[in-house]
JSON list of N, CA and C in Angstrom, two decimals:
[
{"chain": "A", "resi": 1, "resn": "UNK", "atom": "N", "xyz": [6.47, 29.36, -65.09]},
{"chain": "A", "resi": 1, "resn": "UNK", "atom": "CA", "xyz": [6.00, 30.12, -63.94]},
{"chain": "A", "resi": 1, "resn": "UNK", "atom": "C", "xyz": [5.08, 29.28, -63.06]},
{"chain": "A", "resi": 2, "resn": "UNK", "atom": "N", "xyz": [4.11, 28.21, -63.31]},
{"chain": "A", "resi": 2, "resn": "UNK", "atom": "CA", "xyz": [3.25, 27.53, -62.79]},
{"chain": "A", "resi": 2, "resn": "UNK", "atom": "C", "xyz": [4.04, 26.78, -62.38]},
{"chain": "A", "resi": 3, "resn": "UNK", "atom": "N", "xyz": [4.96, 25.82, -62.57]},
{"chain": "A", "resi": 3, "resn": "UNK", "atom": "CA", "xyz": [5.87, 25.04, -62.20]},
{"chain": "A", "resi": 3, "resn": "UNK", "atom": "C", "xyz": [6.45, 25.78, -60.77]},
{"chain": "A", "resi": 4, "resn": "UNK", "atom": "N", "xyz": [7.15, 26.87, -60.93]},
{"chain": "A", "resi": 4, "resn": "UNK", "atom": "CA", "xyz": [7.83, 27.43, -60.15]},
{"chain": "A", "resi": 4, "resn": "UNK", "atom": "C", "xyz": [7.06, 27.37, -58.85]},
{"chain": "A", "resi": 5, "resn": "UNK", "atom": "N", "xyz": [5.48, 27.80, -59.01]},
{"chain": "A", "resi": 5, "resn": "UNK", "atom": "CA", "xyz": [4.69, 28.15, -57.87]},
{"chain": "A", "resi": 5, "resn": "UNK", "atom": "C", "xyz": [4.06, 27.13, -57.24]},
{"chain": "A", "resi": 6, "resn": "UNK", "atom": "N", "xyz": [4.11, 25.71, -58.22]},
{"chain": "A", "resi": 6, "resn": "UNK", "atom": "CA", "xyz": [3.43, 24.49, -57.53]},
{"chain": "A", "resi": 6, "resn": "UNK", "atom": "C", "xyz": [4.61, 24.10, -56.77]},
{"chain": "A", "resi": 7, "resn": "UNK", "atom": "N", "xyz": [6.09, 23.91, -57.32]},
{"chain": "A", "resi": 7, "resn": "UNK", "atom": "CA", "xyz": [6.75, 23.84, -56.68]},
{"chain": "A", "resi": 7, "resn": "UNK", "atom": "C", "xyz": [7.22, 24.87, -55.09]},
{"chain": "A", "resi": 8, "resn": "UNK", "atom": "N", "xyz": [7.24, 26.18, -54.97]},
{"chain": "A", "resi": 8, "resn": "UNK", "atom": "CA", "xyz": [7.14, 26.70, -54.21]},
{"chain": "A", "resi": 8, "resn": "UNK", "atom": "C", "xyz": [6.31, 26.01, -52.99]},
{"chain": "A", "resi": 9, "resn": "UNK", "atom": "N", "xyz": [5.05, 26.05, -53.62]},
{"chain": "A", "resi": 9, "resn": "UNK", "atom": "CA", "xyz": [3.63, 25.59, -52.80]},
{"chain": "A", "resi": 9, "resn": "UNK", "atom": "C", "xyz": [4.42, 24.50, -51.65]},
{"chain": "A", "resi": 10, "resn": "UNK", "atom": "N", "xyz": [4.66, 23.18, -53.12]},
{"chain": "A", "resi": 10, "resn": "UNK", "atom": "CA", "xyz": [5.37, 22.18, -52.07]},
{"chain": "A", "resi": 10, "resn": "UNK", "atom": "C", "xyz": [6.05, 22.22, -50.77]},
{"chain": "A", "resi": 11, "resn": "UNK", "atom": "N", "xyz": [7.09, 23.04, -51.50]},
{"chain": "A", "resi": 11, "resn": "UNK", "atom": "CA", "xyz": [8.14, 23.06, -50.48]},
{"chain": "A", "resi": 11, "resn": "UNK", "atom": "C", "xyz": [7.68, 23.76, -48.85]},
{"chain": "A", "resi": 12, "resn": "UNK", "atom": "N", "xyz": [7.02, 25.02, -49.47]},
{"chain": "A", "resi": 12, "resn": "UNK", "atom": "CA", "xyz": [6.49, 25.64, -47.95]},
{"chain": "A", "resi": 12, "resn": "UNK", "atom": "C", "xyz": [5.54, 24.65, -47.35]},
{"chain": "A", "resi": 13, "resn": "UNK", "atom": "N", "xyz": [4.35, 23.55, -47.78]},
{"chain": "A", "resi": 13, "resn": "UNK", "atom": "CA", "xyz": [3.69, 22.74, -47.22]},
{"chain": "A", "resi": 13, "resn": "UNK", "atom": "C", "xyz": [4.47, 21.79, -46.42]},
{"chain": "A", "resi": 14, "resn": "UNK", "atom": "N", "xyz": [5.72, 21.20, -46.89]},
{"chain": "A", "resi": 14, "resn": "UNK", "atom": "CA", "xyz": [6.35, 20.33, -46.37]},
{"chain": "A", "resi": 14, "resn": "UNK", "atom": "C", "xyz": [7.23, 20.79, -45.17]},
{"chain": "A", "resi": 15, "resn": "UNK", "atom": "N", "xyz": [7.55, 22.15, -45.35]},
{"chain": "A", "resi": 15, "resn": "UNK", "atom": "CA", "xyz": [8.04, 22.56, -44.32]},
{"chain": "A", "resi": 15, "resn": "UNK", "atom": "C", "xyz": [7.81, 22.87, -43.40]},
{"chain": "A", "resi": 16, "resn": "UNK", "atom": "N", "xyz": [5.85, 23.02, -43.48]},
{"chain": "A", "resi": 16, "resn": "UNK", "atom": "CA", "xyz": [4.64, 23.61, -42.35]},
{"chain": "A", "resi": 16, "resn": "UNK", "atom": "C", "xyz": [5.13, 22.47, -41.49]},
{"chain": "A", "resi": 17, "resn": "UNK", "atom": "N", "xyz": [4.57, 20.90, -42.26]},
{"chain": "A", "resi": 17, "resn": "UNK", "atom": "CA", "xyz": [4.56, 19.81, -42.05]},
{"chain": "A", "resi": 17, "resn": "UNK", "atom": "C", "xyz": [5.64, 19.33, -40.94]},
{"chain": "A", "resi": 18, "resn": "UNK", "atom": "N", "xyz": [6.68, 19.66, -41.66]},
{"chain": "A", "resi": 18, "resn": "UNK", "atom": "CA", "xyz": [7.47, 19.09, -40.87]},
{"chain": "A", "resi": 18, "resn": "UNK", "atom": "C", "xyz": [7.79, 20.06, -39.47]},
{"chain": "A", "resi": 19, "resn": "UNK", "atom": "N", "xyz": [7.83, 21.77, -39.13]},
{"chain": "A", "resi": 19, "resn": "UNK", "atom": "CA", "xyz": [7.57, 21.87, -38.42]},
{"chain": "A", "resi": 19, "resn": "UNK", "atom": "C", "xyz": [6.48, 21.57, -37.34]},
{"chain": "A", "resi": 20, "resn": "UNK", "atom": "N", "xyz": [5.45, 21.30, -37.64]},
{"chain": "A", "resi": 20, "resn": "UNK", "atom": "CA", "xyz": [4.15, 20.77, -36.83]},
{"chain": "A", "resi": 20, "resn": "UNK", "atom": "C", "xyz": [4.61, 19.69, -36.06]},
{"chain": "A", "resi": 21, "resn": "UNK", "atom": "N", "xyz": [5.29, 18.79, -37.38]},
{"chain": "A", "resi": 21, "resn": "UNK", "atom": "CA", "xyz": [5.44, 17.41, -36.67]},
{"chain": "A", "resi": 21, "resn": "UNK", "atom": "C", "xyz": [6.60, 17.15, -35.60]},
{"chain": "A", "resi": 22, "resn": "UNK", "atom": "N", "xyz": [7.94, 18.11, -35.93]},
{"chain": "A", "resi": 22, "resn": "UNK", "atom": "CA", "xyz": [8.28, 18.87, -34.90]},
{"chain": "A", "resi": 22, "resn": "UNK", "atom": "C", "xyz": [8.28, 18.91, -33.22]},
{"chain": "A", "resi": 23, "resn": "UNK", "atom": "N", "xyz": [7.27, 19.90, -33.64]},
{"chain": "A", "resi": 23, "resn": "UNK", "atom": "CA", "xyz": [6.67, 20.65, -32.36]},
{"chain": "A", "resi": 23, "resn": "UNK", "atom": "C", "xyz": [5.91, 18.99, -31.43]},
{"chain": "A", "resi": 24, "resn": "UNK", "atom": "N", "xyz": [5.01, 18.97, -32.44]},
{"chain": "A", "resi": 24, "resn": "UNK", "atom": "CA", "xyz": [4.36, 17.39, -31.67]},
{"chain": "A", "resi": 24, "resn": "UNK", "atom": "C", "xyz": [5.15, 16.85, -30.83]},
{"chain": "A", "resi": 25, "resn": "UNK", "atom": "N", "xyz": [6.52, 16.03, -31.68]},
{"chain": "A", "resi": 25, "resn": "UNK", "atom": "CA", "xyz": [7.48, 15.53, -31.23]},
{"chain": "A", "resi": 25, "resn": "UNK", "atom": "C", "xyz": [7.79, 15.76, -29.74]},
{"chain": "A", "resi": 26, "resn": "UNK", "atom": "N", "xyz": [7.97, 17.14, -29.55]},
{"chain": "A", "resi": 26, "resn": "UNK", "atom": "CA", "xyz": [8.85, 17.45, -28.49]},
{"chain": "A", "resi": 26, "resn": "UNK", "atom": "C", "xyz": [7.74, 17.54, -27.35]},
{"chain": "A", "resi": 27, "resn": "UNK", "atom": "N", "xyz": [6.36, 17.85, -27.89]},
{"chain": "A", "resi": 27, "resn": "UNK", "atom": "CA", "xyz": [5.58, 17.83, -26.71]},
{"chain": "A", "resi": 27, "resn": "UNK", "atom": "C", "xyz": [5.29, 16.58, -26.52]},
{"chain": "A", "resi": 28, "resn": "UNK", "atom": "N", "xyz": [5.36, 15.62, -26.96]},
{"chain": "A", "resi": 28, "resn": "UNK", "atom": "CA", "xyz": [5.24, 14.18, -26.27]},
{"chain": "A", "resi": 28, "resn": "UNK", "atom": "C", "xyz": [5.97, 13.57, -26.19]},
{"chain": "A", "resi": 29, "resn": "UNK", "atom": "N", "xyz": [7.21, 13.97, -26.03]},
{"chain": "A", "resi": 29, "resn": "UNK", "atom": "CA", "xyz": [8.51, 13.80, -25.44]},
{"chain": "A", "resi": 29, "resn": "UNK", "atom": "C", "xyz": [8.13, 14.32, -23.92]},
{"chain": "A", "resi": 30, "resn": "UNK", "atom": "N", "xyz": [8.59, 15.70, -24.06]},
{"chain": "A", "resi": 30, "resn": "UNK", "atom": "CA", "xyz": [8.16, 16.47, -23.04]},
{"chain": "A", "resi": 30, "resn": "UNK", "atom": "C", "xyz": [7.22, 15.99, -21.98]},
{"chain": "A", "resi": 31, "resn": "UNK", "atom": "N", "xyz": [5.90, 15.17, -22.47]},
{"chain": "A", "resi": 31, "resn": "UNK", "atom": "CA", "xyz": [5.10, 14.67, -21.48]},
{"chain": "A", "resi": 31, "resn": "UNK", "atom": "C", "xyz": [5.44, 13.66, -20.81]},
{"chain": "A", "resi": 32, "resn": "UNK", "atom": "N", "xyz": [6.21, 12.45, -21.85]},
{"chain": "A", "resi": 32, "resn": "UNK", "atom": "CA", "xyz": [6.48, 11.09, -21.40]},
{"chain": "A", "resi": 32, "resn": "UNK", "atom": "C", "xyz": [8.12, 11.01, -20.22]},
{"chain": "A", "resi": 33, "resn": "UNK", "atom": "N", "xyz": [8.76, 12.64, -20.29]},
{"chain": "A", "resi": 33, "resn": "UNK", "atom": "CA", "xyz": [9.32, 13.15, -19.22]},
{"chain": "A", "resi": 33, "resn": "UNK", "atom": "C", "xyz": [8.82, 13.21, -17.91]},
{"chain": "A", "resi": 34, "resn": "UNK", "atom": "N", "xyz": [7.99, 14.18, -18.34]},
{"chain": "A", "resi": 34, "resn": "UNK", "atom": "CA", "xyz": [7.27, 14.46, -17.43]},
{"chain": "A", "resi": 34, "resn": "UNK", "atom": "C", "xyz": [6.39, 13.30, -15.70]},
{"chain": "A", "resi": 35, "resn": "UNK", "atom": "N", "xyz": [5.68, 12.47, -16.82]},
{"chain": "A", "resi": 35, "resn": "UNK", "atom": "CA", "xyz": [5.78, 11.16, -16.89]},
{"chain": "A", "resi": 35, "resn": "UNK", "atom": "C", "xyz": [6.31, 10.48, -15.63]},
{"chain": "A", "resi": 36, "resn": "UNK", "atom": "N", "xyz": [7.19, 10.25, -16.24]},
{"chain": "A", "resi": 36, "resn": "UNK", "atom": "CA", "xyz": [8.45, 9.31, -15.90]},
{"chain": "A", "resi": 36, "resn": "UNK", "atom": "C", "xyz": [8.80, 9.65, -14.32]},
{"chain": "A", "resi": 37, "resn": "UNK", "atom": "N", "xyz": [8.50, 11.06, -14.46]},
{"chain": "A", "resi": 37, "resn": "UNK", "atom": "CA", "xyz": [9.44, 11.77, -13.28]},
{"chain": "A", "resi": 37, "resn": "UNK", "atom": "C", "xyz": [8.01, 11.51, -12.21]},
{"chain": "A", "resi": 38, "resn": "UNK", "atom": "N", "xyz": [7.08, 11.63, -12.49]},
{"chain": "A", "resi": 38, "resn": "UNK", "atom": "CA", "xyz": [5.96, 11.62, -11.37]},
{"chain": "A", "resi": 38, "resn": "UNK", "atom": "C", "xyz": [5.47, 10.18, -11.07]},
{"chain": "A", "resi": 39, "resn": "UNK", "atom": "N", "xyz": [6.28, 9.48, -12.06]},
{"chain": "A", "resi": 39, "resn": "UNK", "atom": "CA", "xyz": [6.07, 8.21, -11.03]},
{"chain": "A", "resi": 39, "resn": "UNK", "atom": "C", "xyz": [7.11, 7.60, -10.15]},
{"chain": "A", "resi": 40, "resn": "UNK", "atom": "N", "xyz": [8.61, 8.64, -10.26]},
{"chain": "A", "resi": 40, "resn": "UNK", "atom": "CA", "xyz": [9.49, 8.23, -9.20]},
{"chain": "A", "resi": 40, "resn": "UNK", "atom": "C", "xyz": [9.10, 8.55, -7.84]}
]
Protein backbone atom coordinates (compact mmCIF):
# COMPACT_ATOMS: atom_id res chain seq x y z
CA UNK A 1 0.00 0.00 0.00
CA UNK A 2 2.93 2.54 0.78
CA UNK A 3 4.56 1.60 -2.36
CA UNK A 4 1.43 2.16 -4.28
CA UNK A 5 1.08 5.79 -2.79
CA UNK A 6 4.81 6.84 -3.08
CA UNK A 7 4.47 5.68 -6.36
CA UNK A 8 1.20 7.47 -7.11
CA UNK A 9 2.85 10.62 -5.42
CA UNK A 10 5.54 10.31 -8.22
CA UNK A 11 3.74 10.05 -10.99
CA UNK A 12 1.22 13.03 -10.24
CA UNK A 13 4.53 15.25 -9.30
CA UNK A 14 6.03 14.50 -12.58
CA UNK A 15 3.12 15.21 -14.34
CA UNK A 16 2.58 18.73 -12.36
CA UNK A 17 6.16 19.09 -13.62
CA UNK A 18 5.92 18.44 -16.77
CA UNK A 19 2.80 20.36 -17.30
CA UNK A 20 4.38 23.62 -15.78
CA UNK A 21 7.24 23.08 -17.90
CA UNK A 22 4.84 22.93 -20.64
CA UNK A 23 3.07 25.90 -20.18
CA UNK A 24 6.61 27.82 -19.71
CA UNK A 25 7.54 26.47 -22.98
CA UNK A 26 4.89 27.93 -24.93
CA UNK A 27 4.98 31.24 -23.18
CA UNK A 28 8.47 31.85 -24.25
CA UNK A 29 7.89 30.70 -27.39
CA UNK A 30 4.98 32.84 -27.57
CA UNK A 31 7.15 35.88 -26.53
CA UNK A 32 10.21 35.23 -28.76
CA UNK A 33 7.16 35.41 -31.53
CA UNK A 34 6.08 38.01 -30.47
CA UNK A 35 9.49 39.35 -30.58
CA UNK A 36 10.43 38.70 -33.77
CA UNK A 37 7.36 40.28 -35.20
CA UNK A 38 8.00 43.81 -33.51
CA UNK A 39 11.16 44.09 -34.81
CA UNK A 40 9.97 43.68 -38.48
Amino acid sequence: MDAFVIGATLVGSLAGAFAIQKVALEGLFRLMTVERRARH
